[in-house]
Structure formats: C-alpha cells, structure tokens
C-alpha cells in the first residue's frame, strides 16, 4: 500500500498538467493515459505476483465482503439515475400520456437490471470472483466500471427520450436512442461477465441447465435491443422503449425459471432448507 500511495501521489500531481493542454482532443488522450496508469498501478499493488516479486511475507489484501458491498452500492447508485433523471426536473406530465408511459417503461427497466444483477449466475453454492483467482478478481472489478457507466448512460438517455413531446424522433435525435440502446447492450454484456467470474460449486443436477445457458442469453438480447436502433425507425419512441422493456422482461422471466430448481421445490427431492 505504501508503493501504491506513492504512485497515487505522483499521478494525482500530474493531473495538473491537463490544464496546460490547449485542445480538448489532447486532453482526452492525456486523461486516458493517466487513467490507465492509475488502474495499472492499482492492479499491480494488489496482485499476488507483486508480493512474490518483492518477496514479501505480508502484502495488501482485499476485504471481499467490503469490496462486494462497495460495488453493489455503486450499482444501486447507477440504478438511481433512472429515477433521478425522471423526477429531478419533473419532465412527465400529470395524467396518462405518452411521456408518462415512457417513464414507466424506464422505471421497469431499472427494476429488471437490479434483478439481473442480483441473479448473478443462479448458483446455490459458489466461490466469489474476488476469492476465485487474481484474474477473475480483476475482471470482476473492472467489469463494474462498464456496467455502472452504461447504466448511467441508459438512465440519462432514457430520461431524454421520455421528455420528447413528439411521437417520432427527428434524424438528429437518433443519437439519443443510439446511446440508450448501446448502454443496454454494454450493461448486459458486463453483467454476463460479472456472473461468469464466480466459480459454480453447486451440486451436479441441482439445475436443469448449465451455467452457460443460465446467463448466456443476456448478450444476444442486448445485441437484439441494440439492433432495434435501426430496425424500428418506423415505430414511435414509446413503442420502441416498451419493446426494449418487453425483451428485458422476457430475459428476466427466462432466468427466473432456469435458475430456480423447481423439481426440488415440488418434487420428491424437496429441499428442507431453501
């Protein structure tokens, strides 16, 4: 941690030079480079390889429960963007109308994303990604960057779509729908990766399908929603958003069915402790 603290002090001081760069493009490149450097030094500091390299008896350790709760809290904050974006400026009129209908679909999406995150891979017994291996730990941590960023984009773009008074998008407004759909796609991909990092230790035969088939439809559904950006140009904004919600609900329903061991609930092998 001392080496990591010194590196953070150095990189934090270097952020000052971004104000001396005249163009925004070069500022973006500078910020990206230093962001990668900061994350690289973090990964090296907590990796067991670094401990072996320095021949340390003790090194930095991650508290798995604390880290898991921290990322869970960040995810909940990202989900809150759905609610905040709709209610902060009160863009939805009183009474049932197209804008209210779009806002409701957005809130349903927030609930579904929360459920998909809580599902993970549906394992009854598993080794957490942070405990599984250093590789799965890093993938688990940095996948949250993508899913949280994607959900912030979905919530913000969805609120902008809900505010639009007309039924159909103008050509210059398709960028909002593009960000909305690509955010959903990236979020579902990241949720798939996060769920895949846990090591499934559930007894064989407990689930009717394997782990791959339990979480494997998230990416195809996300790709389908992303493709609707161009495939539903003749549909209204409300219809497009509700089609997205329907596809997410179908995904949620499928995972709810395959992740629950129904034959143990209703069959002769009924579990005593569920």
mmCIF file of C-alpha atoms in Angstrom:
data_model
loop_
_atom_site.group_PDB
_atom_site.id
_atom_site.type_symbol
_atom_site.label_atom_id
_atom_site.label_comp_id
_atom_site.label_asym_id
_atom_site.label_seq_id
_atom_site.Cartn_x
_atom_site.Cartn_y
_atom_site.Cartn_z
ATOM 1 C CA UNK A 1 0.000 0.000 0.000
ATOM 2 C CA UNK A 2 2.938 2.354 0.582
ATOM 3 C CA UNK A 3 4.114 1.895 -3.006
ATOM 4 C CA UNK A 4 0.551 2.353 -4.251
ATOM 5 C CA UNK A 5 0.148 5.509 -2.133
ATOM 6 C CA UNK A 6 3.353 6.987 -3.578
ATOM 7 C CA UNK A 7 2.178 6.200 -7.115
ATOM 8 C CA UNK A 8 -1.183 7.842 -6.445
ATOM 9 C CA UNK A 9 0.529 10.975 -5.123
ATOM 10 C CA UNK A 10 2.661 11.123 -8.268
ATOM 11 C CA UNK A 11 -0.180 10.580 -10.756
ATOM 12 C CA UNK A 12 -2.503 12.927 -8.859
ATOM 13 C CA UNK A 13 0.063 15.695 -9.139
ATOM 14 C CA UNK A 14 0.438 15.056 -12.865
ATOM 15 C CA UNK A 15 -3.265 15.755 -13.429
ATOM 16 C CA UNK A 16 -2.429 19.445 -13.054
ATOM 17 C CA UNK A 17 -0.788 19.447 -16.484
ATOM 18 C CA UNK A 18 -4.115 18.743 -18.176
ATOM 19 C CA UNK A 19 -4.929 22.447 -17.749
ATOM 20 C CA UNK A 20 -1.860 23.352 -19.804
ATOM 21 C CA UNK A 21 -3.007 21.350 -22.848
ATOM 22 C CA UNK A 22 -4.768 23.693 -25.315
ATOM 23 C CA UNK A 23 -7.072 21.297 -27.218
ATOM 24 C CA UNK A 24 -9.788 19.014 -25.869
ATOM 25 C CA UNK A 25 -8.628 16.105 -28.027
ATOM 26 C CA UNK A 26 -5.169 16.024 -26.488
ATOM 27 C CA UNK A 27 -6.702 16.488 -23.053
ATOM 28 C CA UNK A 28 -8.771 13.373 -23.632
ATOM 29 C CA UNK A 29 -5.691 11.383 -24.673
ATOM 30 C CA UNK A 30 -3.778 12.641 -21.633
ATOM 31 C CA UNK A 31 -6.657 11.740 -19.298
ATOM 32 C CA UNK A 32 -7.000 8.271 -20.825
ATOM 33 C CA UNK A 33 -3.287 7.544 -20.453
ATOM 34 C CA UNK A 34 -3.149 8.599 -16.808
ATOM 35 C CA UNK A 35 -6.359 6.752 -16.018
ATOM 36 C CA UNK A 36 -4.819 3.573 -17.428
ATOM 37 C CA UNK A 37 -1.609 4.202 -15.469
ATOM 38 C CA UNK A 38 -3.545 4.642 -12.211
ATOM 39 C CA UNK A 39 -5.553 1.465 -12.748
ATOM 40 C CA UNK A 40 -2.447 -0.464 -13.763
ATOM 41 C CA UNK A 41 -0.612 0.503 -10.595
ATOM 42 C CA UNK A 42 -3.658 -0.495 -8.540
ATOM 43 C CA UNK A 43 -3.788 -3.892 -10.227
ATOM 44 C CA UNK A 44 -0.085 -4.468 -9.657
ATOM 45 C CA UNK A 45 -0.292 -3.430 -5.996
ATOM 46 C CA UNK A 46 -2.977 -5.973 -5.078
ATOM 47 C CA UNK A 47 -1.804 -8.807 -7.347
ATOM 48 C CA UNK A 48 -0.059 -11.797 -5.679
ATOM 49 C CA UNK A 49 2.633 -11.641 -8.379
ATOM 50 C CA UNK A 50 3.846 -8.355 -6.908
ATOM 51 C CA UNK A 51 4.085 -9.954 -3.479
ATOM 52 C CA UNK A 52 6.239 -12.770 -4.858
ATOM 53 C CA UNK A 53 8.391 -10.309 -6.806
ATOM 54 C CA UNK A 54 9.253 -8.303 -3.676
ATOM 55 C CA UNK A 55 9.449 -11.480 -1.547
ATOM 56 C CA UNK A 56 7.006 -10.040 0.959
ATOM 57 C CA UNK A 57 5.655 -12.036 3.873
ATOM 58 C CA UNK A 58 2.607 -9.776 4.098
ATOM 59 C CA UNK A 59 1.009 -7.657 1.414
ATOM 60 C CA UNK A 60 -2.143 -5.739 0.594
ATOM 61 C CA UNK A 61 -5.308 -7.790 0.903
ATOM 62 C CA UNK A 62 -8.836 -7.066 -0.280
ATOM 63 C CA UNK A 63 -11.731 -7.490 2.112
ATOM 64 C CA UNK A 64 -14.102 -9.444 -0.110
ATOM 65 C CA UNK A 65 -17.266 -8.551 1.791
ATOM 66 C CA UNK A 66 -16.338 -4.862 1.815
ATOM 67 C CA UNK A 67 -15.432 -4.793 -1.888
ATOM 68 C CA UNK A 68 -18.604 -6.641 -2.879
ATOM 69 C CA UNK A 69 -20.792 -4.279 -0.852
ATOM 70 C CA UNK A 70 -18.953 -1.276 -2.284
ATOM 71 C CA UNK A 71 -19.555 -2.302 -5.889
ATOM 72 C CA UNK A 72 -23.124 -3.240 -5.061
ATOM 73 C CA UNK A 73 -23.643 0.260 -3.664
ATOM 74 C CA UNK A 74 -22.198 1.853 -6.799
ATOM 75 C CA UNK A 75 -24.526 -0.279 -8.896
ATOM 76 C CA UNK A 76 -27.528 0.862 -6.866
ATOM 77 C CA UNK A 77 -26.435 4.487 -7.323
ATOM 78 C CA UNK A 78 -26.282 3.913 -11.091
ATOM 79 C CA UNK A 79 -29.783 2.427 -10.986
ATOM 80 C CA UNK A 80 -30.859 5.556 -9.128
ATOM 81 C CA UNK A 81 -30.003 7.571 -12.251
ATOM 82 C CA UNK A 82 -33.179 6.143 -13.800
ATOM 83 C CA UNK A 83 -35.337 7.572 -11.023
ATOM 84 C CA UNK A 84 -33.404 10.819 -10.572
ATOM 85 C CA UNK A 85 -33.399 11.689 -14.266
ATOM 86 C CA UNK A 86 -37.175 11.370 -14.441
ATOM 87 C CA UNK A 87 -38.097 13.096 -11.185
ATOM 88 C CA UNK A 88 -35.454 15.806 -10.742
ATOM 89 C CA UNK A 89 -36.862 18.126 -13.383
ATOM 90 C CA UNK A 90 -40.401 16.655 -13.385
ATOM 91 C CA UNK A 91 -40.470 16.122 -17.170
ATOM 92 C CA UNK A 92 -43.503 13.843 -17.048
ATOM 93 C CA UNK A 93 -46.912 15.490 -17.189
ATOM 94 C CA UNK A 94 -49.734 14.703 -14.804
ATOM 95 C CA UNK A 95 -52.087 12.023 -16.063
ATOM 96 C CA UNK A 96 -51.648 9.166 -18.519
ATOM 97 C CA UNK A 97 -49.846 10.231 -21.686
ATOM 98 C CA UNK A 98 -47.004 9.112 -23.908
ATOM 99 C CA UNK A 99 -44.313 10.720 -21.771
ATOM 100 C CA UNK A 100 -45.623 9.087 -18.596
ATOM 101 C CA UNK A 101 -45.799 5.751 -20.401
ATOM 102 C CA UNK A 102 -42.158 6.070 -21.473
ATOM 103 C CA UNK A 103 -41.156 7.000 -17.927
ATOM 104 C CA UNK A 104 -42.873 3.900 -16.529
ATOM 105 C CA UNK A 105 -41.057 1.670 -19.022
ATOM 106 C CA UNK A 106 -37.767 3.219 -17.916
ATOM 107 C CA UNK A 107 -38.522 2.524 -14.247
ATOM 108 C CA UNK A 108 -39.417 -1.088 -15.081
ATOM 109 C CA UNK A 109 -36.058 -1.390 -16.843
ATOM 110 C CA UNK A 110 -34.346 -0.200 -13.656
ATOM 111 C CA UNK A 111 -36.062 -2.920 -11.615
ATOM 112 C CA UNK A 112 -35.147 -5.567 -14.200
ATOM 113 C CA UNK A 113 -31.487 -4.519 -14.252
ATOM 114 C CA UNK A 114 -31.423 -4.701 -10.457
ATOM 115 C CA UNK A 115 -32.877 -8.213 -10.602
ATOM 116 C CA UNK A 116 -30.394 -9.363 -13.258
ATOM 117 C CA UNK A 117 -27.500 -8.126 -11.121
ATOM 118 C CA UNK A 118 -28.874 -9.920 -8.060
ATOM 119 C CA UNK A 119 -29.354 -13.155 -10.024
ATOM 120 C CA UNK A 120 -25.642 -13.434 -10.841
ATOM 121 C CA UNK A 121 -25.362 -16.935 -12.330
ATOM 122 C CA UNK A 122 -28.026 -18.573 -10.168
ATOM 123 C CA UNK A 123 -25.577 -20.820 -8.322
ATOM 124 C CA UNK A 124 -26.734 -22.166 -4.974
ATOM 125 C CA UNK A 125 -23.116 -22.507 -3.863
ATOM 126 C CA UNK A 126 -20.200 -20.668 -5.472
ATOM 127 C CA UNK A 127 -16.750 -19.233 -4.869
ATOM 128 C CA UNK A 128 -16.840 -15.460 -5.247
ATOM 129 C CA UNK A 129 -14.865 -13.977 -8.128
ATOM 130 C CA UNK A 130 -12.679 -11.995 -5.710
ATOM 131 C CA UNK A 131 -11.694 -15.241 -3.993
ATOM 132 C CA UNK A 132 -11.579 -17.429 -7.092
ATOM 133 C CA UNK A 133 -8.320 -16.161 -8.653
ATOM 134 C CA UNK A 134 -6.421 -12.903 -9.290
ATOM 135 C CA UNK A 135 -7.641 -12.875 -12.901
ATOM 136 C CA UNK A 136 -11.310 -13.252 -12.019
ATOM 137 C CA UNK A 137 -10.871 -10.609 -9.318
ATOM 138 C CA UNK A 138 -9.553 -8.043 -11.793
ATOM 139 C CA UNK A 139 -12.202 -8.872 -14.380
ATOM 140 C CA UNK A 140 -14.915 -8.632 -11.717
ATOM 141 C CA UNK A 141 -13.691 -5.239 -10.503
ATOM 142 C CA UNK A 142 -13.237 -3.617 -13.901
ATOM 143 C CA UNK A 143 -16.430 -5.056 -15.367
ATOM 144 C CA UNK A 144 -18.259 -2.909 -12.841
ATOM 145 C CA UNK A 145 -16.739 0.162 -14.495
ATOM 146 C CA UNK A 146 -18.501 -0.740 -17.728
ATOM 147 C CA UNK A 147 -21.844 -1.755 -16.249
ATOM 148 C CA UNK A 148 -22.087 1.313 -13.997
ATOM 149 C CA UNK A 149 -21.076 3.674 -16.794
ATOM 150 C CA UNK A 150 -23.513 2.003 -19.183
ATOM 151 C CA UNK A 151 -26.406 2.267 -16.734
ATOM 152 C CA UNK A 152 -25.706 5.961 -16.183
ATOM 153 C CA UNK A 153 -25.940 6.449 -19.944
ATOM 154 C CA UNK A 154 -29.143 4.387 -20.160
ATOM 155 C CA UNK A 155 -30.790 6.347 -17.353
ATOM 156 C CA UNK A 156 -29.814 9.722 -18.766
ATOM 157 C CA UNK A 157 -30.654 8.894 -22.396
ATOM 158 C CA UNK A 158 -33.916 7.237 -21.355
ATOM 159 C CA UNK A 159 -34.947 10.361 -19.460
ATOM 160 C CA UNK A 160 -34.187 12.476 -22.544
ATOM 161 C CA UNK A 161 -36.343 10.168 -24.656
ATOM 162 C CA UNK A 162 -39.142 10.464 -22.094
ATOM 163 C CA UNK A 163 -39.060 14.264 -22.284
ATOM 164 C CA UNK A 164 -39.592 14.369 -26.055
ATOM 165 C CA UNK A 165 -43.115 15.586 -26.842
ATOM 166 C CA UNK A 166 -43.400 14.217 -30.380
ATOM 167 C CA UNK A 167 -44.041 10.550 -31.105
ATOM 168 C CA UNK A 168 -41.261 10.068 -33.632
ATOM 169 C CA UNK A 169 -37.606 11.024 -33.494
ATOM 170 C CA UNK A 170 -36.099 13.543 -35.833
ATOM 171 C CA UNK A 171 -32.958 12.372 -37.697
ATOM 172 C CA UNK A 172 -30.721 14.475 -35.454
ATOM 173 C CA UNK A 173 -32.256 12.867 -32.340
ATOM 174 C CA UNK A 174 -31.389 9.274 -33.224
ATOM 175 C CA UNK A 175 -28.135 9.695 -31.340
ATOM 176 C CA UNK A 176 -30.098 9.674 -28.068
ATOM 177 C CA UNK A 177 -31.757 6.375 -28.987
ATOM 178 C CA UNK A 178 -28.378 5.000 -30.062
ATOM 179 C CA UNK A 179 -26.824 5.802 -26.662
ATOM 180 C CA UNK A 180 -29.866 4.330 -24.912
ATOM 181 C CA UNK A 181 -29.604 1.035 -26.772
ATOM 182 C CA UNK A 182 -25.822 0.746 -26.739
ATOM 183 C CA UNK A 183 -25.916 1.380 -22.974
ATOM 184 C CA UNK A 184 -28.327 -1.526 -22.516
ATOM 185 C CA UNK A 185 -26.127 -3.737 -24.701
ATOM 186 C CA UNK A 186 -22.921 -2.912 -22.806
ATOM 187 C CA UNK A 187 -24.674 -3.325 -19.440
ATOM 188 C CA UNK A 188 -25.960 -6.796 -20.349
ATOM 189 C CA UNK A 189 -22.518 -7.831 -21.643
ATOM 190 C CA UNK A 190 -20.864 -6.628 -18.434
ATOM 191 C CA UNK A 191 -23.481 -8.385 -16.290
ATOM 192 C CA UNK A 192 -22.725 -11.596 -18.183
ATOM 193 C CA UNK A 193 -19.005 -11.262 -17.491
ATOM 194 C CA UNK A 194 -19.562 -10.452 -13.808
ATOM 195 C CA UNK A 195 -21.792 -13.501 -13.353
ATOM 196 C CA UNK A 196 -19.349 -15.745 -15.222
ATOM 197 C CA UNK A 197 -16.455 -14.916 -12.893
ATOM 198 C CA UNK A 198 -17.927 -16.788 -9.909
ATOM 199 C CA UNK A 199 -16.868 -20.438 -9.656
ATOM 200 C CA UNK A 200 -20.027 -22.543 -9.588
ATOM 201 C CA UNK A 201 -19.833 -25.227 -6.881
ATOM 202 C CA UNK A 202 -23.477 -26.239 -6.912
ATOM 203 C CA UNK A 203 -24.071 -29.989 -6.767
ATOM 204 C CA UNK A 204 -24.475 -31.542 -10.237
ATOM 205 C CA UNK A 205 -28.111 -31.964 -11.220
ATOM 206 C CA UNK A 206 -29.365 -29.171 -8.977
ATOM 207 C CA UNK A 207 -30.163 -27.019 -12.014
ATOM 208 C CA UNK A 208 -31.796 -28.277 -15.173
ATOM 209 C CA UNK A 209 -29.387 -26.320 -17.396
ATOM 210 C CA UNK A 210 -25.708 -25.444 -17.162
ATOM 211 C CA UNK A 211 -24.298 -22.100 -16.104
ATOM 212 C CA UNK A 212 -23.696 -21.088 -19.730
ATOM 213 C CA UNK A 213 -27.365 -21.472 -20.636
ATOM 214 C CA UNK A 214 -28.492 -19.720 -17.461
ATOM 215 C CA UNK A 215 -26.718 -16.470 -18.320
ATOM 216 C CA UNK A 216 -25.928 -16.968 -21.994
ATOM 217 C CA UNK A 217 -28.942 -15.111 -23.371
ATOM 218 C CA UNK A 218 -28.002 -11.735 -21.907
ATOM 219 C CA UNK A 219 -25.621 -10.854 -24.735
ATOM 220 C CA UNK A 220 -27.997 -11.938 -27.570
ATOM 221 C CA UNK A 221 -30.871 -9.964 -26.020
ATOM 222 C CA UNK A 222 -28.584 -6.951 -25.660
ATOM 223 C CA UNK A 223 -27.473 -7.274 -29.281
ATOM 224 C CA UNK A 224 -31.105 -7.546 -30.388
ATOM 225 C CA UNK A 225 -32.021 -4.385 -28.480
ATOM 226 C CA UNK A 226 -29.004 -2.615 -29.969
ATOM 227 C CA UNK A 227 -30.134 -3.648 -33.443
ATOM 228 C CA UNK A 228 -33.562 -2.131 -32.842
ATOM 229 C CA UNK A 229 -31.920 1.288 -33.161
ATOM 230 C CA UNK A 230 -32.063 0.842 -36.929
ATOM 231 C CA UNK A 231 -34.737 -1.839 -37.210
ATOM 232 C CA UNK A 232 -37.627 0.109 -35.678
ATOM 233 C CA UNK A 233 -37.334 3.519 -37.301
ATOM 234 C CA UNK A 234 -40.990 3.302 -38.302
ATOM 235 C CA UNK A 235 -42.048 2.814 -34.671
ATOM 236 C CA UNK A 236 -42.759 5.599 -32.200
ATOM 237 C CA UNK A 237 -40.454 6.312 -29.265
ATOM 238 C CA UNK A 238 -42.981 4.850 -26.842
ATOM 239 C CA UNK A 239 -43.329 1.631 -28.820
ATOM 240 C CA UNK A 240 -39.561 1.224 -29.111
ATOM 241 C CA UNK A 241 -38.984 1.738 -25.383
ATOM 242 C CA UNK A 242 -41.719 -0.709 -24.461
ATOM 243 C CA UNK A 243 -40.305 -3.303 -26.877
ATOM 244 C CA UNK A 244 -36.972 -2.917 -25.068
ATOM 245 C CA UNK A 245 -38.747 -3.405 -21.748
ATOM 246 C CA UNK A 246 -40.566 -6.480 -23.054
ATOM 247 C CA UNK A 247 -37.293 -8.075 -24.199
ATOM 248 C CA UNK A 248 -35.661 -7.389 -20.827
ATOM 249 C CA UNK A 249 -38.699 -8.844 -19.064
ATOM 250 C CA UNK A 250 -38.523 -11.976 -21.236
ATOM 251 C CA UNK A 251 -34.845 -12.319 -20.282
ATOM 252 C CA UNK A 252 -35.692 -11.868 -16.606
ATOM 253 C CA UNK A 253 -38.502 -14.432 -16.834
ATOM 254 C CA UNK A 254 -36.259 -16.967 -18.553
ATOM 255 C CA UNK A 255 -33.520 -16.609 -15.932
ATOM 256 C CA UNK A 256 -36.063 -16.793 -13.116
ATOM 257 C CA UNK A 257 -37.278 -20.119 -14.484
ATOM 258 C CA UNK A 258 -33.921 -21.769 -15.218
ATOM 259 C CA UNK A 259 -32.161 -20.500 -12.078
ATOM 260 C CA UNK A 260 -34.739 -21.932 -9.684
ATOM 261 C CA UNK A 261 -34.660 -25.706 -9.023
ATOM 262 C CA UNK A 262 -38.387 -26.259 -9.409
ATOM 263 C CA UNK A 263 -38.166 -30.041 -9.168
ATOM 264 C CA UNK A 264 -36.658 -29.642 -5.680
ATOM 265 C CA UNK A 265 -39.480 -27.331 -4.673
ATOM 266 C CA UNK A 266 -42.316 -29.516 -5.921
ATOM 267 C CA UNK A 267 -40.760 -32.941 -6.439
ATOM 268 C CA UNK A 268 -39.872 -35.803 -4.144
ATOM 269 C CA UNK A 269 -36.391 -34.311 -3.534
ATOM 270 C CA UNK A 270 -37.835 -31.232 -1.874
ATOM 271 C CA UNK A 271 -35.169 -29.243 -0.025
ATOM 272 C CA UNK A 272 -35.504 -28.914 3.732
ATOM 273 C CA UNK A 273 -33.592 -25.621 3.807
ATOM 274 C CA UNK A 274 -34.033 -23.285 0.855
#
